[in-house]
Structure formats: C-alpha cells, structure tokens
XYZ file of C-alpha atoms in Angstrom:
702
model
C 37.694 -91.796 -21.932
C 40.257 -90.248 -24.727
C 42.338 -92.742 -26.526
C 45.354 -90.044 -25.897
C 46.619 -88.329 -23.275
C 48.596 -85.175 -23.820
C 50.787 -83.441 -20.574
C 51.776 -79.884 -20.550
C 53.393 -77.949 -17.922
C 50.932 -75.091 -17.585
C 47.133 -74.986 -17.040
C 47.018 -71.956 -19.495
C 48.005 -73.989 -22.205
C 45.392 -77.011 -21.538
C 42.536 -74.760 -23.447
C 44.526 -74.048 -26.568
C 46.080 -77.036 -27.130
C 43.065 -78.799 -26.418
C 41.325 -77.081 -29.167
C 43.749 -77.769 -32.130
C 43.915 -81.758 -31.198
C 39.810 -81.904 -30.891
C 38.260 -85.048 -29.696
C 40.367 -88.295 -28.905
C 42.799 -86.038 -27.173
C 42.676 -85.256 -23.169
C 45.197 -82.266 -22.315
C 46.038 -82.656 -18.683
C 48.963 -80.094 -16.891
C 51.456 -81.099 -14.370
C 51.661 -77.651 -13.092
C 55.454 -77.362 -13.273
C 57.675 -79.508 -11.638
C 56.573 -82.694 -10.204
C 59.356 -83.844 -8.664
C 62.861 -81.936 -7.455
C 65.729 -82.097 -4.837
C 64.282 -81.834 -1.370
C 64.593 -78.301 0.298
C 65.505 -79.285 3.539
C 68.663 -81.197 2.515
C 71.266 -80.705 -0.270
C 69.602 -84.231 -1.856
C 73.101 -85.000 -3.799
C 75.139 -88.228 -2.669
C 78.506 -86.532 -3.820
C 80.162 -89.390 -2.056
C 77.929 -91.907 -4.756
C 79.242 -89.912 -8.145
C 76.741 -86.984 -7.455
C 73.870 -89.074 -7.712
C 70.476 -86.705 -7.108
C 67.877 -87.653 -4.683
C 64.731 -86.658 -6.370
C 61.417 -86.434 -4.348
C 57.959 -85.601 -5.195
C 57.428 -81.985 -4.581
C 55.287 -81.580 -1.798
C 51.452 -80.534 -2.632
C 51.727 -82.183 -6.150
C 49.843 -85.441 -4.815
C 46.547 -84.559 -6.383
C 48.261 -83.581 -9.651
C 50.333 -86.947 -9.664
C 47.278 -88.925 -9.061
C 45.101 -87.429 -11.601
C 47.732 -87.922 -14.219
C 48.361 -91.733 -12.778
C 44.501 -92.192 -13.659
C 44.524 -90.497 -16.840
C 47.664 -92.326 -18.008
C 46.307 -95.765 -17.023
C 43.395 -95.794 -19.146
C 44.652 -93.869 -22.103
C 46.372 -95.688 -25.079
C 48.968 -93.388 -25.798
C 50.848 -90.697 -23.539
C 52.403 -87.454 -24.928
C 54.411 -85.650 -23.024
C 54.460 -81.910 -24.201
C 56.584 -80.062 -21.800
C 58.300 -76.821 -22.566
C 60.906 -76.923 -25.500
C 64.335 -76.603 -23.337
C 66.382 -78.198 -21.011
C 64.110 -77.843 -18.000
C 60.888 -78.953 -20.127
C 62.953 -82.239 -21.048
C 63.772 -82.583 -17.440
C 59.973 -82.329 -16.459
C 59.160 -84.810 -18.836
C 61.703 -87.483 -17.774
C 60.281 -86.991 -14.514
C 56.993 -87.489 -15.563
C 57.954 -90.817 -17.846
C 59.538 -92.091 -14.342
C 56.055 -91.299 -12.203
C 53.973 -92.614 -15.066
C 56.328 -95.755 -15.631
C 56.805 -94.725 -19.495
C 59.560 -96.532 -20.844
C 62.217 -93.800 -21.763
C 62.865 -95.906 -25.064
C 59.025 -94.888 -25.907
C 58.567 -91.840 -28.598
C 56.235 -90.032 -26.084
C 58.011 -86.764 -26.009
C 56.433 -83.824 -28.190
C 57.699 -80.323 -28.624
C 56.613 -77.150 -30.219
C 57.960 -73.596 -30.236
C 54.663 -72.140 -31.039
C 50.994 -72.947 -29.977
C 49.560 -72.959 -33.207
C 47.240 -75.622 -35.110
C 49.804 -76.522 -37.472
C 52.673 -76.788 -34.933
C 51.102 -78.742 -32.282
C 49.527 -81.154 -35.048
C 52.626 -81.569 -36.558
C 54.260 -82.220 -33.147
C 52.089 -84.871 -32.254
C 52.800 -86.683 -35.715
C 56.226 -86.904 -35.024
C 56.836 -88.089 -31.654
C 60.438 -88.920 -30.451
C 62.111 -90.215 -27.541
C 63.345 -88.014 -24.428
C 66.648 -86.699 -25.370
C 68.748 -87.771 -22.073
C 71.572 -85.150 -23.261
C 69.122 -82.528 -22.657
C 68.125 -84.256 -19.351
C 71.386 -84.212 -18.190
C 72.676 -80.782 -18.777
C 69.502 -79.911 -16.685
C 70.745 -81.933 -13.982
C 74.296 -80.970 -14.205
C 73.157 -77.324 -14.017
C 70.507 -78.024 -11.078
C 73.369 -80.132 -9.025
C 75.697 -77.708 -9.480
C 73.806 -74.866 -8.289
C 72.592 -77.051 -5.528
C 76.119 -77.869 -4.511
C 77.512 -74.329 -4.577
C 74.315 -73.065 -2.915
C 74.284 -75.623 -0.035
C 77.593 -75.839 0.820
C 78.543 -71.715 0.706
C 75.222 -70.448 1.878
C 75.376 -72.218 5.735
C 78.671 -70.669 5.570
C 77.603 -67.123 5.397
C 74.739 -67.764 7.663
C 77.561 -68.857 10.115
C 79.650 -66.186 9.555
C 77.486 -63.112 8.221
C 73.847 -63.603 8.940
C 71.196 -66.249 8.514
C 68.931 -65.699 5.442
C 71.988 -65.179 2.886
C 72.800 -67.270 -0.205
C 75.451 -67.785 -2.555
C 74.710 -69.131 -6.394
C 76.827 -69.510 -9.342
C 75.141 -66.601 -11.560
C 73.866 -64.097 -8.665
C 77.410 -63.941 -6.833
C 79.024 -63.179 -10.368
C 76.002 -60.531 -11.028
C 76.527 -59.096 -7.467
C 80.210 -58.714 -8.171
C 79.538 -56.970 -11.449
C 77.344 -54.334 -9.461
C 79.483 -54.161 -6.608
C 82.537 -53.479 -8.977
C 81.030 -50.907 -11.252
C 80.017 -48.991 -7.824
C 83.946 -49.064 -6.897
C 84.380 -48.012 -10.573
C 82.358 -44.845 -9.749
C 83.800 -44.295 -6.226
C 87.296 -44.067 -7.629
C 86.430 -42.292 -10.561
C 88.735 -38.890 -11.153
C 86.699 -36.605 -12.944
C 88.634 -34.537 -15.968
C 87.508 -31.300 -17.307
C 87.345 -30.210 -21.006
C 85.462 -27.450 -22.999
C 84.289 -27.149 -26.514
C 83.286 -24.236 -28.687
C 80.147 -24.225 -30.446
C 79.969 -21.721 -33.521
C 76.250 -20.519 -34.499
C 76.549 -19.526 -38.320
C 74.187 -18.363 -41.253
C 74.485 -18.810 -44.730
C 73.790 -14.969 -45.548
C 69.997 -14.472 -46.709
C 69.734 -17.782 -45.930
C 67.470 -18.980 -42.365
C 67.745 -20.859 -40.096
C 71.118 -20.950 -38.231
C 73.228 -23.890 -37.400
C 75.813 -24.954 -35.548
C 79.679 -25.978 -36.078
C 81.413 -27.810 -33.279
C 85.502 -27.082 -32.781
C 87.949 -29.616 -34.250
C 91.208 -28.585 -34.120
C 93.334 -27.637 -37.326
C 93.483 -29.103 -40.864
C 96.010 -31.345 -39.850
C 95.016 -32.536 -36.486
C 92.368 -32.642 -33.606
C 92.875 -30.195 -30.669
C 91.554 -31.357 -26.983
C 90.079 -28.395 -25.248
C 91.605 -29.011 -21.696
C 90.780 -25.638 -19.854
C 89.273 -22.119 -20.061
C 92.756 -20.334 -20.951
C 93.167 -22.384 -24.044
C 89.704 -21.587 -24.775
C 89.811 -17.743 -24.609
C 92.975 -17.962 -26.535
C 91.526 -19.495 -29.428
C 88.408 -16.974 -29.072
C 90.806 -14.308 -29.443
C 92.748 -15.535 -31.811
C 89.673 -16.200 -34.321
C 87.587 -13.245 -33.241
C 88.015 -11.189 -36.616
C 88.452 -14.198 -38.707
C 85.935 -14.988 -41.563
C 84.207 -18.248 -41.455
C 84.821 -20.163 -44.796
C 83.642 -23.519 -46.243
C 86.320 -25.370 -47.024
C 85.014 -28.670 -47.740
C 81.664 -30.694 -48.122
C 81.101 -34.072 -48.125
C 77.535 -35.399 -49.217
C 76.816 -39.230 -49.109
C 73.670 -41.919 -48.327
C 73.725 -43.716 -45.453
C 71.677 -47.076 -44.408
C 70.273 -47.981 -41.398
C 68.955 -51.555 -41.128
C 66.473 -52.570 -38.385
C 67.414 -54.707 -35.460
C 66.979 -58.340 -35.289
C 63.995 -59.808 -33.926
C 63.807 -60.299 -30.037
C 65.489 -63.110 -28.108
C 64.890 -63.319 -24.493
C 67.878 -60.650 -23.688
C 66.977 -58.205 -25.853
C 62.743 -58.762 -25.053
C 63.936 -57.797 -21.331
C 66.331 -54.877 -22.092
C 63.572 -53.281 -24.689
C 60.503 -53.875 -22.346
C 63.087 -52.064 -19.622
C 63.672 -49.253 -21.714
C 60.316 -48.688 -23.348
C 57.700 -49.873 -21.178
C 59.230 -50.092 -17.678
C 58.837 -53.475 -17.100
C 61.353 -55.453 -14.773
C 63.001 -58.796 -16.171
C 60.641 -60.927 -13.949
C 57.540 -58.715 -15.111
C 58.344 -59.148 -18.959
C 58.977 -62.771 -18.331
C 55.742 -63.079 -16.756
C 53.719 -61.267 -19.136
C 55.403 -63.017 -22.045
C 54.554 -66.572 -20.664
C 50.821 -65.452 -21.019
C 51.047 -64.292 -24.494
C 52.843 -67.703 -25.327
C 50.479 -69.998 -23.513
C 47.215 -68.668 -24.898
C 44.682 -66.011 -24.523
C 41.128 -65.589 -25.514
C 40.745 -63.583 -28.173
C 37.278 -62.447 -29.423
C 36.225 -64.070 -32.461
C 39.128 -66.789 -32.327
C 39.515 -68.541 -29.095
C 42.154 -69.549 -26.961
C 45.375 -68.133 -28.971
C 49.114 -68.497 -28.280
C 49.980 -64.921 -29.586
C 53.847 -65.623 -29.613
C 56.663 -67.949 -30.149
C 58.369 -69.713 -26.974
C 59.682 -66.941 -25.227
C 62.904 -68.505 -23.796
C 65.736 -68.398 -26.720
C 68.735 -67.017 -27.517
C 68.516 -67.618 -31.747
C 67.394 -64.889 -34.213
C 66.449 -67.313 -36.530
C 63.058 -67.166 -37.837
C 60.910 -69.875 -40.231
C 60.668 -69.228 -43.779
C 56.864 -69.469 -43.147
C 56.519 -66.720 -41.005
C 59.168 -64.862 -42.820
C 57.191 -64.831 -46.178
C 53.971 -64.005 -44.197
C 55.519 -60.648 -42.618
C 56.896 -59.528 -46.146
C 53.578 -60.311 -47.588
C 51.953 -58.054 -44.786
C 54.813 -55.196 -45.367
C 54.110 -55.136 -48.940
C 50.071 -54.883 -48.497
C 50.422 -52.612 -45.831
C 53.406 -50.149 -46.991
C 54.354 -51.078 -50.693
C 56.943 -53.350 -52.360
C 59.812 -50.216 -51.531
C 59.382 -51.333 -47.940
C 60.529 -55.132 -48.045
C 64.265 -55.735 -49.081
C 65.199 -58.116 -52.411
C 65.853 -60.684 -50.379
C 64.698 -61.643 -46.905
C 66.679 -60.526 -43.990
C 68.611 -62.963 -41.950
C 69.979 -62.293 -39.003
C 73.282 -64.039 -37.560
C 73.393 -65.779 -33.982
C 75.839 -65.178 -31.425
C 78.544 -67.758 -31.070
C 77.339 -69.165 -27.923
C 73.728 -69.216 -29.228
C 72.186 -72.919 -28.963
C 69.552 -71.933 -32.021
C 67.136 -74.474 -30.277
C 64.037 -72.341 -31.214
C 62.992 -69.263 -33.257
C 63.256 -65.822 -32.179
C 60.476 -64.423 -30.351
C 57.618 -63.147 -33.059
C 53.730 -63.320 -33.216
C 52.392 -66.303 -34.301
C 49.859 -64.971 -36.192
C 50.665 -61.860 -38.393
C 47.286 -60.831 -39.315
C 46.449 -60.711 -35.495
C 47.857 -57.297 -35.216
C 47.902 -55.595 -31.857
C 44.950 -52.969 -32.466
C 43.120 -56.072 -33.270
C 43.553 -58.162 -30.266
C 43.777 -55.020 -27.730
C 40.178 -55.086 -26.388
C 41.154 -58.970 -25.583
C 44.535 -57.970 -23.810
C 45.191 -56.623 -20.831
C 47.283 -53.117 -20.560
C 50.337 -54.589 -20.055
C 49.874 -57.882 -22.554
C 49.036 -55.152 -25.136
C 52.460 -53.113 -24.485
C 54.361 -56.562 -24.699
C 52.765 -57.643 -27.675
C 52.810 -54.541 -29.805
C 56.609 -54.414 -28.901
C 57.101 -57.855 -30.092
C 54.835 -57.676 -33.148
C 56.375 -54.246 -33.846
C 59.923 -55.425 -33.962
C 59.566 -58.736 -35.695
C 57.618 -56.944 -38.619
C 60.153 -54.293 -38.748
C 63.129 -56.614 -38.813
C 61.802 -57.842 -42.247
C 61.448 -54.228 -43.750
C 63.851 -52.257 -45.863
C 66.840 -50.261 -44.307
C 65.826 -46.701 -43.286
C 68.030 -44.230 -46.027
C 69.513 -40.970 -44.700
C 71.132 -38.060 -46.966
C 74.365 -36.966 -45.073
C 76.138 -33.868 -45.232
C 79.277 -32.998 -43.064
C 81.145 -29.648 -43.862
C 84.715 -28.305 -42.951
C 84.627 -24.578 -42.268
C 87.531 -22.732 -41.170
C 88.139 -19.615 -38.608
C 91.720 -19.028 -39.414
C 93.829 -21.827 -39.128
C 91.168 -23.525 -37.047
C 88.727 -26.004 -38.317
C 84.733 -26.182 -37.026
C 82.627 -29.438 -38.495
C 78.801 -28.895 -39.025
C 77.238 -32.405 -39.615
C 73.455 -32.650 -40.905
C 71.363 -35.607 -42.127
C 67.716 -35.979 -43.547
C 65.459 -39.052 -43.854
C 65.388 -40.155 -47.360
C 63.259 -43.197 -46.969
C 62.336 -44.277 -43.353
C 62.256 -47.965 -44.112
C 61.631 -50.124 -41.202
C 61.259 -46.879 -39.239
C 57.665 -46.296 -40.079
C 57.022 -48.853 -37.931
C 59.683 -49.552 -34.937
C 62.680 -48.133 -33.568
C 64.768 -49.617 -31.039
C 65.509 -47.843 -27.912
C 68.751 -47.102 -26.112
C 70.271 -47.183 -22.812
C 71.775 -43.831 -22.731
C 68.888 -41.704 -24.037
C 65.694 -40.331 -22.202
C 63.961 -40.686 -25.520
C 63.755 -42.996 -28.687
C 66.757 -42.193 -30.887
C 67.730 -38.853 -30.539
C 70.510 -39.654 -33.246
C 68.022 -40.088 -35.862
C 66.247 -36.739 -35.555
C 66.997 -34.493 -38.345
C 69.506 -31.851 -38.402
C 69.337 -30.124 -41.390
C 72.126 -27.823 -42.894
C 71.792 -25.072 -45.837
C 73.043 -26.273 -49.156
C 76.677 -25.057 -48.430
C 79.404 -25.047 -51.472
C 83.415 -24.995 -50.705
C 84.293 -21.183 -50.800
C 80.664 -20.032 -49.068
C 81.801 -17.194 -46.508
C 79.207 -17.566 -43.629
C 78.004 -15.092 -40.942
C 79.025 -15.879 -37.418
C 75.793 -15.043 -35.138
C 77.734 -16.426 -31.839
C 80.451 -18.356 -30.127
C 79.656 -20.269 -27.147
C 82.164 -21.954 -24.943
C 81.319 -24.798 -22.701
C 82.601 -26.108 -19.813
C 82.295 -30.256 -19.451
C 83.639 -32.740 -17.042
C 84.029 -36.334 -18.105
C 81.563 -38.744 -16.059
C 81.761 -41.881 -14.066
C 80.615 -45.157 -15.701
C 76.844 -45.520 -15.488
C 75.510 -47.800 -12.774
C 73.484 -50.785 -14.103
C 69.871 -51.058 -14.947
C 68.324 -54.445 -15.419
C 68.314 -53.954 -19.089
C 71.782 -53.400 -18.782
C 72.786 -55.665 -16.434
C 71.222 -58.565 -18.664
C 72.634 -57.463 -21.856
C 76.345 -57.528 -19.976
C 75.488 -60.926 -18.593
C 74.813 -62.177 -21.894
C 77.853 -60.726 -23.837
C 79.682 -62.154 -21.326
C 78.379 -65.537 -21.456
C 76.965 -65.737 -17.781
C 73.793 -67.312 -17.882
C 70.847 -68.549 -20.338
C 67.652 -66.855 -21.220
C 66.173 -68.772 -18.668
C 68.475 -67.520 -15.745
C 68.378 -63.759 -16.231
C 65.246 -62.694 -14.822
C 65.577 -65.043 -11.403
C 69.169 -63.970 -11.439
C 68.232 -60.647 -10.761
C 64.997 -61.038 -8.570
C 67.225 -63.127 -6.162
C 69.976 -60.461 -5.815
C 67.032 -58.065 -5.114
C 65.381 -60.308 -2.540
C 68.210 -61.180 -0.822
C 69.299 -57.368 0.045
C 72.536 -57.713 -1.999
C 71.052 -55.302 -4.337
C 68.635 -52.206 -4.181
C 67.001 -50.543 -7.245
C 66.826 -46.909 -6.903
C 64.702 -45.639 -9.792
C 66.046 -48.129 -12.440
C 69.642 -48.120 -11.002
C 70.810 -51.153 -9.356
C 73.153 -50.260 -6.437
C 75.152 -52.559 -3.870
C 74.002 -52.332 -0.136
C 76.646 -52.734 2.491
C 75.488 -56.286 2.923
C 75.640 -57.023 -0.588
C 79.571 -55.477 -0.690
C 80.573 -57.701 2.504
C 79.278 -60.848 1.166
C 80.928 -60.099 -2.287
C 84.346 -59.213 -0.618
C 83.869 -62.870 1.109
C 83.027 -64.423 -2.124
C 85.981 -62.696 -3.852
C 88.695 -63.448 -1.315
C 87.508 -66.879 -0.513
C 85.610 -68.283 -3.995
C 87.417 -66.976 -6.420
C 86.304 -69.071 -9.210
C 82.671 -68.721 -8.066
C 82.782 -65.402 -8.697
C 84.981 -65.164 -12.136
C 83.345 -64.228 -14.848
C 85.536 -66.177 -17.212
C 84.948 -68.994 -15.042
C 81.058 -68.992 -14.938
C 80.654 -68.460 -18.783
C 83.444 -71.378 -19.054
C 80.789 -73.609 -16.718
C 77.983 -72.280 -19.128
C 80.022 -74.205 -22.100
C 80.532 -77.272 -20.259
C 76.746 -77.591 -19.507
C 76.452 -77.095 -23.329
C 78.784 -79.393 -23.923
C 76.609 -82.194 -22.062
C 73.639 -80.814 -24.112
C 75.641 -81.768 -27.247
C 76.393 -85.227 -25.993
C 80.151 -84.690 -25.994
C 81.011 -84.901 -22.155
C 78.953 -86.880 -19.710
C 77.514 -84.826 -16.912
C 78.943 -86.605 -13.872
C 82.306 -85.976 -15.451
C 81.601 -82.293 -15.332
C 80.647 -82.391 -11.957
C 83.824 -84.434 -10.562
C 85.747 -82.038 -12.442
C 84.499 -79.094 -10.415
C 83.997 -80.426 -7.176
C 87.571 -81.568 -7.208
C 88.839 -78.337 -6.744
C 85.875 -76.721 -4.837
C 86.090 -78.981 -2.230
C 89.475 -77.920 -1.279
C 88.639 -74.159 -1.205
C 85.388 -74.860 0.656
C 87.578 -76.187 3.528
C 90.135 -73.517 3.392
C 87.061 -70.889 3.604
C 85.778 -72.500 6.851
C 89.117 -72.337 8.384
C 89.614 -68.439 7.442
C 86.764 -66.842 7.076
C 86.115 -65.068 10.563
C 82.900 -63.700 12.203
C 81.764 -60.824 10.090
C 79.404 -57.813 11.327
C 77.116 -56.149 9.047
C 76.712 -52.333 9.787
C 73.155 -51.521 10.444
C 71.728 -48.167 8.529
C 70.491 -46.167 11.554
C 67.624 -43.697 10.927
C 66.729 -40.512 12.629
C 63.451 -42.179 13.643
C 63.002 -42.844 17.161
C 61.241 -45.776 18.379
C 57.907 -44.416 20.431
C 57.688 -47.751 22.216
C 61.586 -47.916 23.748
C 63.365 -44.858 22.246
C 65.959 -46.185 20.231
C 66.898 -44.768 16.896
C 65.043 -47.231 14.453
C 67.259 -49.264 11.875
C 66.668 -50.018 7.968
C 66.081 -53.407 7.122
C 65.212 -55.010 4.048
C 61.969 -57.278 3.379
C 59.841 -58.605 0.976
C 58.390 -55.527 -0.096
C 61.631 -53.389 0.028
C 63.022 -51.298 2.797
C 61.388 -50.586 6.506
C 62.084 -49.433 9.614
C 62.609 -52.095 12.482
C 63.627 -51.152 16.513
C 67.149 -52.615 17.152
C 65.884 -53.699 20.446
C 64.419 -56.875 18.980
C 63.246 -59.543 19.899
C 62.198 -57.688 23.376
C 60.952 -54.477 21.207
C 59.143 -55.529 17.747
C 58.173 -52.179 16.655
C 58.211 -51.905 13.100
C 57.361 -49.174 10.673
C 57.428 -48.386 6.783
C 59.398 -45.865 5.513
C 57.890 -42.560 4.590
C 58.830 -40.417 1.521
C 57.188 -37.107 1.429
C 56.074 -35.858 -2.503
C 56.736 -32.043 -1.254
C 53.245 -31.015 -1.725
C 50.217 -30.480 0.444
C 46.906 -32.401 -0.015
C 44.528 -30.610 -1.995
C 41.516 -32.092 0.477
C 43.043 -31.822 3.874
C 46.430 -29.563 3.559
C 48.109 -32.638 4.794
C 51.348 -34.228 3.670
C 51.490 -35.941 0.628
C 53.412 -39.348 0.547
C 54.826 -41.558 -1.933
C 53.626 -45.001 -1.546
C 53.266 -48.460 -3.275
C 50.944 -51.171 -3.881
C 51.797 -54.705 -2.815
C 52.488 -55.194 -6.174
C 55.105 -52.396 -6.535
C 52.915 -49.904 -8.196
C 53.690 -46.352 -7.251
C 51.070 -43.784 -6.226
C 50.877 -40.701 -3.907
C 48.245 -40.342 -0.952
C 47.457 -38.485 2.040
C 49.098 -38.854 5.350
C 45.818 -38.725 6.688
C 44.837 -41.782 4.992
C 42.208 -43.397 5.813
C 40.784 -40.259 7.236
C 41.562 -38.553 4.199
C 40.793 -40.391 0.897
C 43.131 -38.540 -1.551
C 45.233 -40.752 -3.713
C 46.586 -40.397 -7.032
C 48.397 -42.504 -10.106
C 49.416 -39.465 -11.546
C 52.774 -38.068 -9.819
C 53.304 -34.232 -8.931
C 54.622 -31.815 -12.078
C 56.084 -29.111 -9.958
C 53.792 -26.772 -11.079
C 51.036 -25.195 -9.113
C 47.869 -24.514 -10.483
C 47.300 -21.001 -11.577
C 43.676 -21.365 -10.918
C 43.078 -22.562 -7.121
C 46.781 -23.031 -6.037
C 47.167 -26.605 -5.422
C 49.836 -28.731 -7.137
C 49.492 -30.050 -10.588
C 49.481 -33.639 -11.631
C 51.191 -34.880 -14.759
C 49.657 -37.720 -16.706
C 52.242 -39.421 -19.259
C 50.810 -40.604 -22.474
C 53.717 -41.478 -25.205
C 55.698 -38.120 -25.852
C 52.843 -35.798 -24.606
C 52.152 -35.542 -21.377
C 48.420 -34.020 -19.744
C 48.751 -31.443 -16.648
C 45.406 -31.261 -14.260
C 45.210 -29.728 -10.906
C 45.159 -32.031 -7.822
C 41.855 -30.956 -7.318
C 39.195 -32.499 -8.640
C 36.556 -29.766 -8.031
C 39.076 -27.058 -9.457
C 37.237 -25.500 -12.700
C 40.815 -25.938 -14.699
C 39.933 -29.453 -14.835
C 37.215 -29.257 -17.214
C 37.644 -30.606 -20.688
C 38.137 -27.773 -22.604
C 40.880 -26.304 -20.339
C 43.023 -29.323 -19.707
C 46.410 -28.208 -20.514
C 48.767 -30.203 -23.077
C 52.431 -30.172 -23.079
C 55.275 -31.898 -24.825
C-alpha cells in the first residue's frame, strides 16, 4: 500500500511519473474525463442560472471504483491532470467524486514530464484553481447551448446529423468566404521584361527585371506597351547607374507554440492537425527510450506562449557552443515576444532533454514520432542560435530612359540555417528566397552585354484556398479558438461533410455552403469572427478571476434566445441537392449519388431504403498493372494512407506505397514508381522482376 496516490489523465504518463517518484507513491490514470454533460440532452438548466448537470461518463465505472478504493487507503491524494483549463476541470471533478475538500492543497501540475519538474510539483501542491475550472465550465456550457439549440433546428430544416458550433461555424464561413472570393475574382493581365545580361569577359550571365524610369515605377499592362518599350531600347546600351551593397540579417523563428507546430508539421511532414497533436501527445507523455526507460521527450504541447525557461535556454546555448562554436550563439539569449492574446500559462514546445538528439532516440521511436520530434528539437535549438548574415547587392541598370533592376545575395554566415529553416505556405520547397543569387562584381559606369530580352505575360491569381496550416494561422491571427480547439475544429467540419480536402486544400461542399448561408442569415453573431474572438476574451476574463462565468453566460443568452426563436419561425425547409454520378446502380438502374461518410466519399443508391447498394469511388491512376495489365487504382487504408493497387485485387496482388512518376521504363515498358526521400527521389520500375531494378541501375533524380 502506497502512502501517496497520484492521479494523472493518461495511462501513458503512469510509467514515466511512477519512475520519478519511486516507492511511497502509486500513480493511476483517470483516462481523461470522468464526468461530463449528458449526450442525450443539453444538460444545462438555463432557468436555474445555467447550472450544468454533470453525470458520470458511461464506461468509467470501473476506473472510478478503482480510484475510490486507492484514495481511501492513501494518506494523501495528488491530482496531476494536464496543466490547462480542461485538466483543472478534470481535477475538480475527481475531487468531487473522491470526496476531496476543494480547500485542500491537492493539485499539482507540471509543464514537462521530467524528474525535476515532477518532484518539484509534488513538493508544492496547491488548491484547485476555481477560476480555471469556471473558464472551462463556461466554454463547455456555452458550446453545449449553441450546439444543442441550433443543431436540432438544422436537423429539422436541412437534414439529420448536422451540427453547429461557435468555432466550427466561423471556420466553415471562412472557407466558404474564400471560395466566394475565388469565384468572383477577375484576373488582370500584366507583363514583365527580363533582360539576360553579362559583364564582358565574365561568366555567367545574370538577370535584371524591368522597373520603369529613374523617377517612377511603370506597370506593364499589355503586349503593345511591352513591344513599344522593347523597340525603343533595342539599340540602347545597358549601363550600371547605381550599385548598393549591404549586409542583412535574418533571425531564427521562435520555438513552437501549438499553432505554429501544426502549421510546420503540415508543410514539412504532410501531417493533419489531428495527427500532429496525437503524435505530440505521445512524445509528451513518455516513450521507452533504450538505456533511459520511459521518457517524456517534449514539454506540454497545448500552449500559445513562446516563453522558455532560463535552464532550457542555457542548455541549448551550451549545446550550440559545443557543436558549432561560439560564433553560432548570440551575445544575449534570444527572447521572443508573445502575441497580445497569449495566456503565457506554459512554456513553448521544446525538448525536455537537449542531449537526447533525434538521432540518438530514433531507434526507439516510430517514423511519425521521429519526424515530429526532429522538427521540435531542431526548431528549438535553432531559436537560440545566431542570425544568418547575407551580403546583398542591388544594381540599377539603364537602357535608354528605362531602368532595370538586378538583385543578388550570398550567405556570409549561415547561423541558425545550418540546422533549421522555417517552411512557407506559398512555396513548394523550403525557403526559395534563401537560395544564393550571385551577381558579378558591378561598379557604376560598367557597360553590359545584352544576351536576350524576354517579355512574359502574367495574370493575377485569386487568393489561395485554405490548407489546414493556413486555416490554423488565420484562426489564431483573428483570436478565434485556443490551442486546444484548432485540431478538433478542423476534424469536425471535415467529418460533418461541410468541407472536403482536395490534396491539401480545403473546399466547401454544397452542404457546407447551405448551412453557412443559414448561419449567416439567422445567427449573425455565431459566425462573426470578431464576436467569437470577443467570447474568447470573455472566457479569458473568467480565467483571470475578473468576471463570474454565469454572468458571461447570461450576457450571451439574453440576445441568443431571441435570435433562436426568430430563426425557428423564419427558416423554411431546405433541400440539399445531391451530387449525381454517371455510375448506374446494377440492382435498380438508378444513377448513384455521392455521399460523405466516416472514411470520405462513397457512392450510394438514391433509392434508399428500398435499395441499399453502395460502392467505393474509384480513382484510376492512369497506368496498367505490371502483373496482369488490369487498371491500377488509387486506394486508401482505413487510416487514410494512400497507395496504388490493381483493380483485380484479390486475384491480382499488385500494390505499392510509391506513386506513378509519369515515366515509362526503358527496359520493359511498364510504368515507373517514384519514391521521395528529402529533396531526392528514386525512380524504379513497377515490375519487380525488371532488370532495371537492380541496385547498380537504380536511377536517382533531384
């Protein structure tokens, strides 16, 4: 029998924390929430000042019985749930179930699962913070009222199974609004002139772009204007008029917060927000590392603060000094400024042990865990390194009365870039702008040789559709939601069929557009970004002890009640048009329609329930099977991983995780597969028996 009982949320933490505390402590898990609002009803007594009706979660009986039994025999119970609002609320529910007085100092919290952090927290227990609990209650009750009041209305007027929520409705509206911008966008023509120039007796040549005159920048709007300028300068000398050289610095990006980690994992690893948070949770809770036992590799992953501890900062600086030298650390440690809406409750996301490098722990991690840990580790270390330094040069070059501009840059000192470079949403590869662009040494008065003038026609592009990464960034910038809400919000709008993902792009469905129009017309505040952001500020005020949570609810409901009543009276029945396919149901002869299910789109007979025929949607890869010459199809596993396989499966067993490259094998004529690894890709024949697949003839491409 242990004198002390420590209750955590996740079973994944039990082993790590138990190891640190040793004898005298028993660690048990609540396995998440133990009490919540009932699913079958709203569970909020609006007439009784919004009093929530909590019930024990179904299936948690055995867990609660075990915790009660252990708590009775323990001299002291410590509630060590996650260090956020939700974790505080779980501790409060546990205290109620275990008959622990709220005034007792029973609550412990830590930002990282390390020996020092855990032992330090146990030595400094505190009371349950009811301001944090009330902020969580306010969010839960607010979302429950919105969902349970509006959703039945959508079921009645549109179709069953729909839902409406504060943050998900705003996110859906943002995606719909972007689609409307794209649809209404009118492309404008514009031109550029690129001159390929060279300094006599110096190679290679370089490019200069048309700017205008010495006094103004000129926009090139049509081909006639471009041709007139080209004719005017066809016999002109190209003379260097001005050369400006300077040194530029670029600082490293801040260590990760939840949103930036989700964005970077999407850009660099192709992870969804849900997948990123799942893997980060595993890294935080603890993983068995060879030679070290169970180790929590990163700090808490739900945070909006870039703050880091002085201890971690010094460890990073020591590591950089030993690995790269003194030149790679700045004179004073780097401190990053938080955004104004940041709660600063936790540190940034960082490795708990600097010396556990990604390569050292690689053999103990899954491929996903290694990729994300490497990203977090590299980002944090780089954030404490010196800035990169560039030598830049810009030159104004005249051709008659017109000016062309040439720009060049060269890395003088790589700084943090030796380790990590932040990705960008609008580039297909990392940091195209960091590639060196060398110009020859130019001085005022140099006469240059014209190799070629190239006019190019361009058209303005509509705004880009959101990806998960850019949607998270937009939500964060507008103050909508908090770190814990981004992933579930995106998961919800996808699962409800309001939005679909085409490659990485988020597109609204017809259903999403219909629901969004209803929400915009009848629930203006719910889909208003500013209103939603203000509600987040109200919840923050509750957390800070500045406002009672029931007062926040009363302010909201006093206006919401009237809006809801009016919507019930004015919304008519809405018919959602179905997407009809050209596939004929072989059972009844109707054209099958596209439906959205748990695992994506599928075909169903519109004659349901009389005809229950369904089919998967087949996407052809455009190549023939190297084994039987059947059609090769794109397929997905239940977890969403894409692969290709023969249409004649299971008779034909051909499948591959690699995708067709678009090239044909010069030896046997079958299609080639492309396997990417970093910036390189290996091409191999899809026919396993082809001689070209021998190691000495494998083709490498960049």
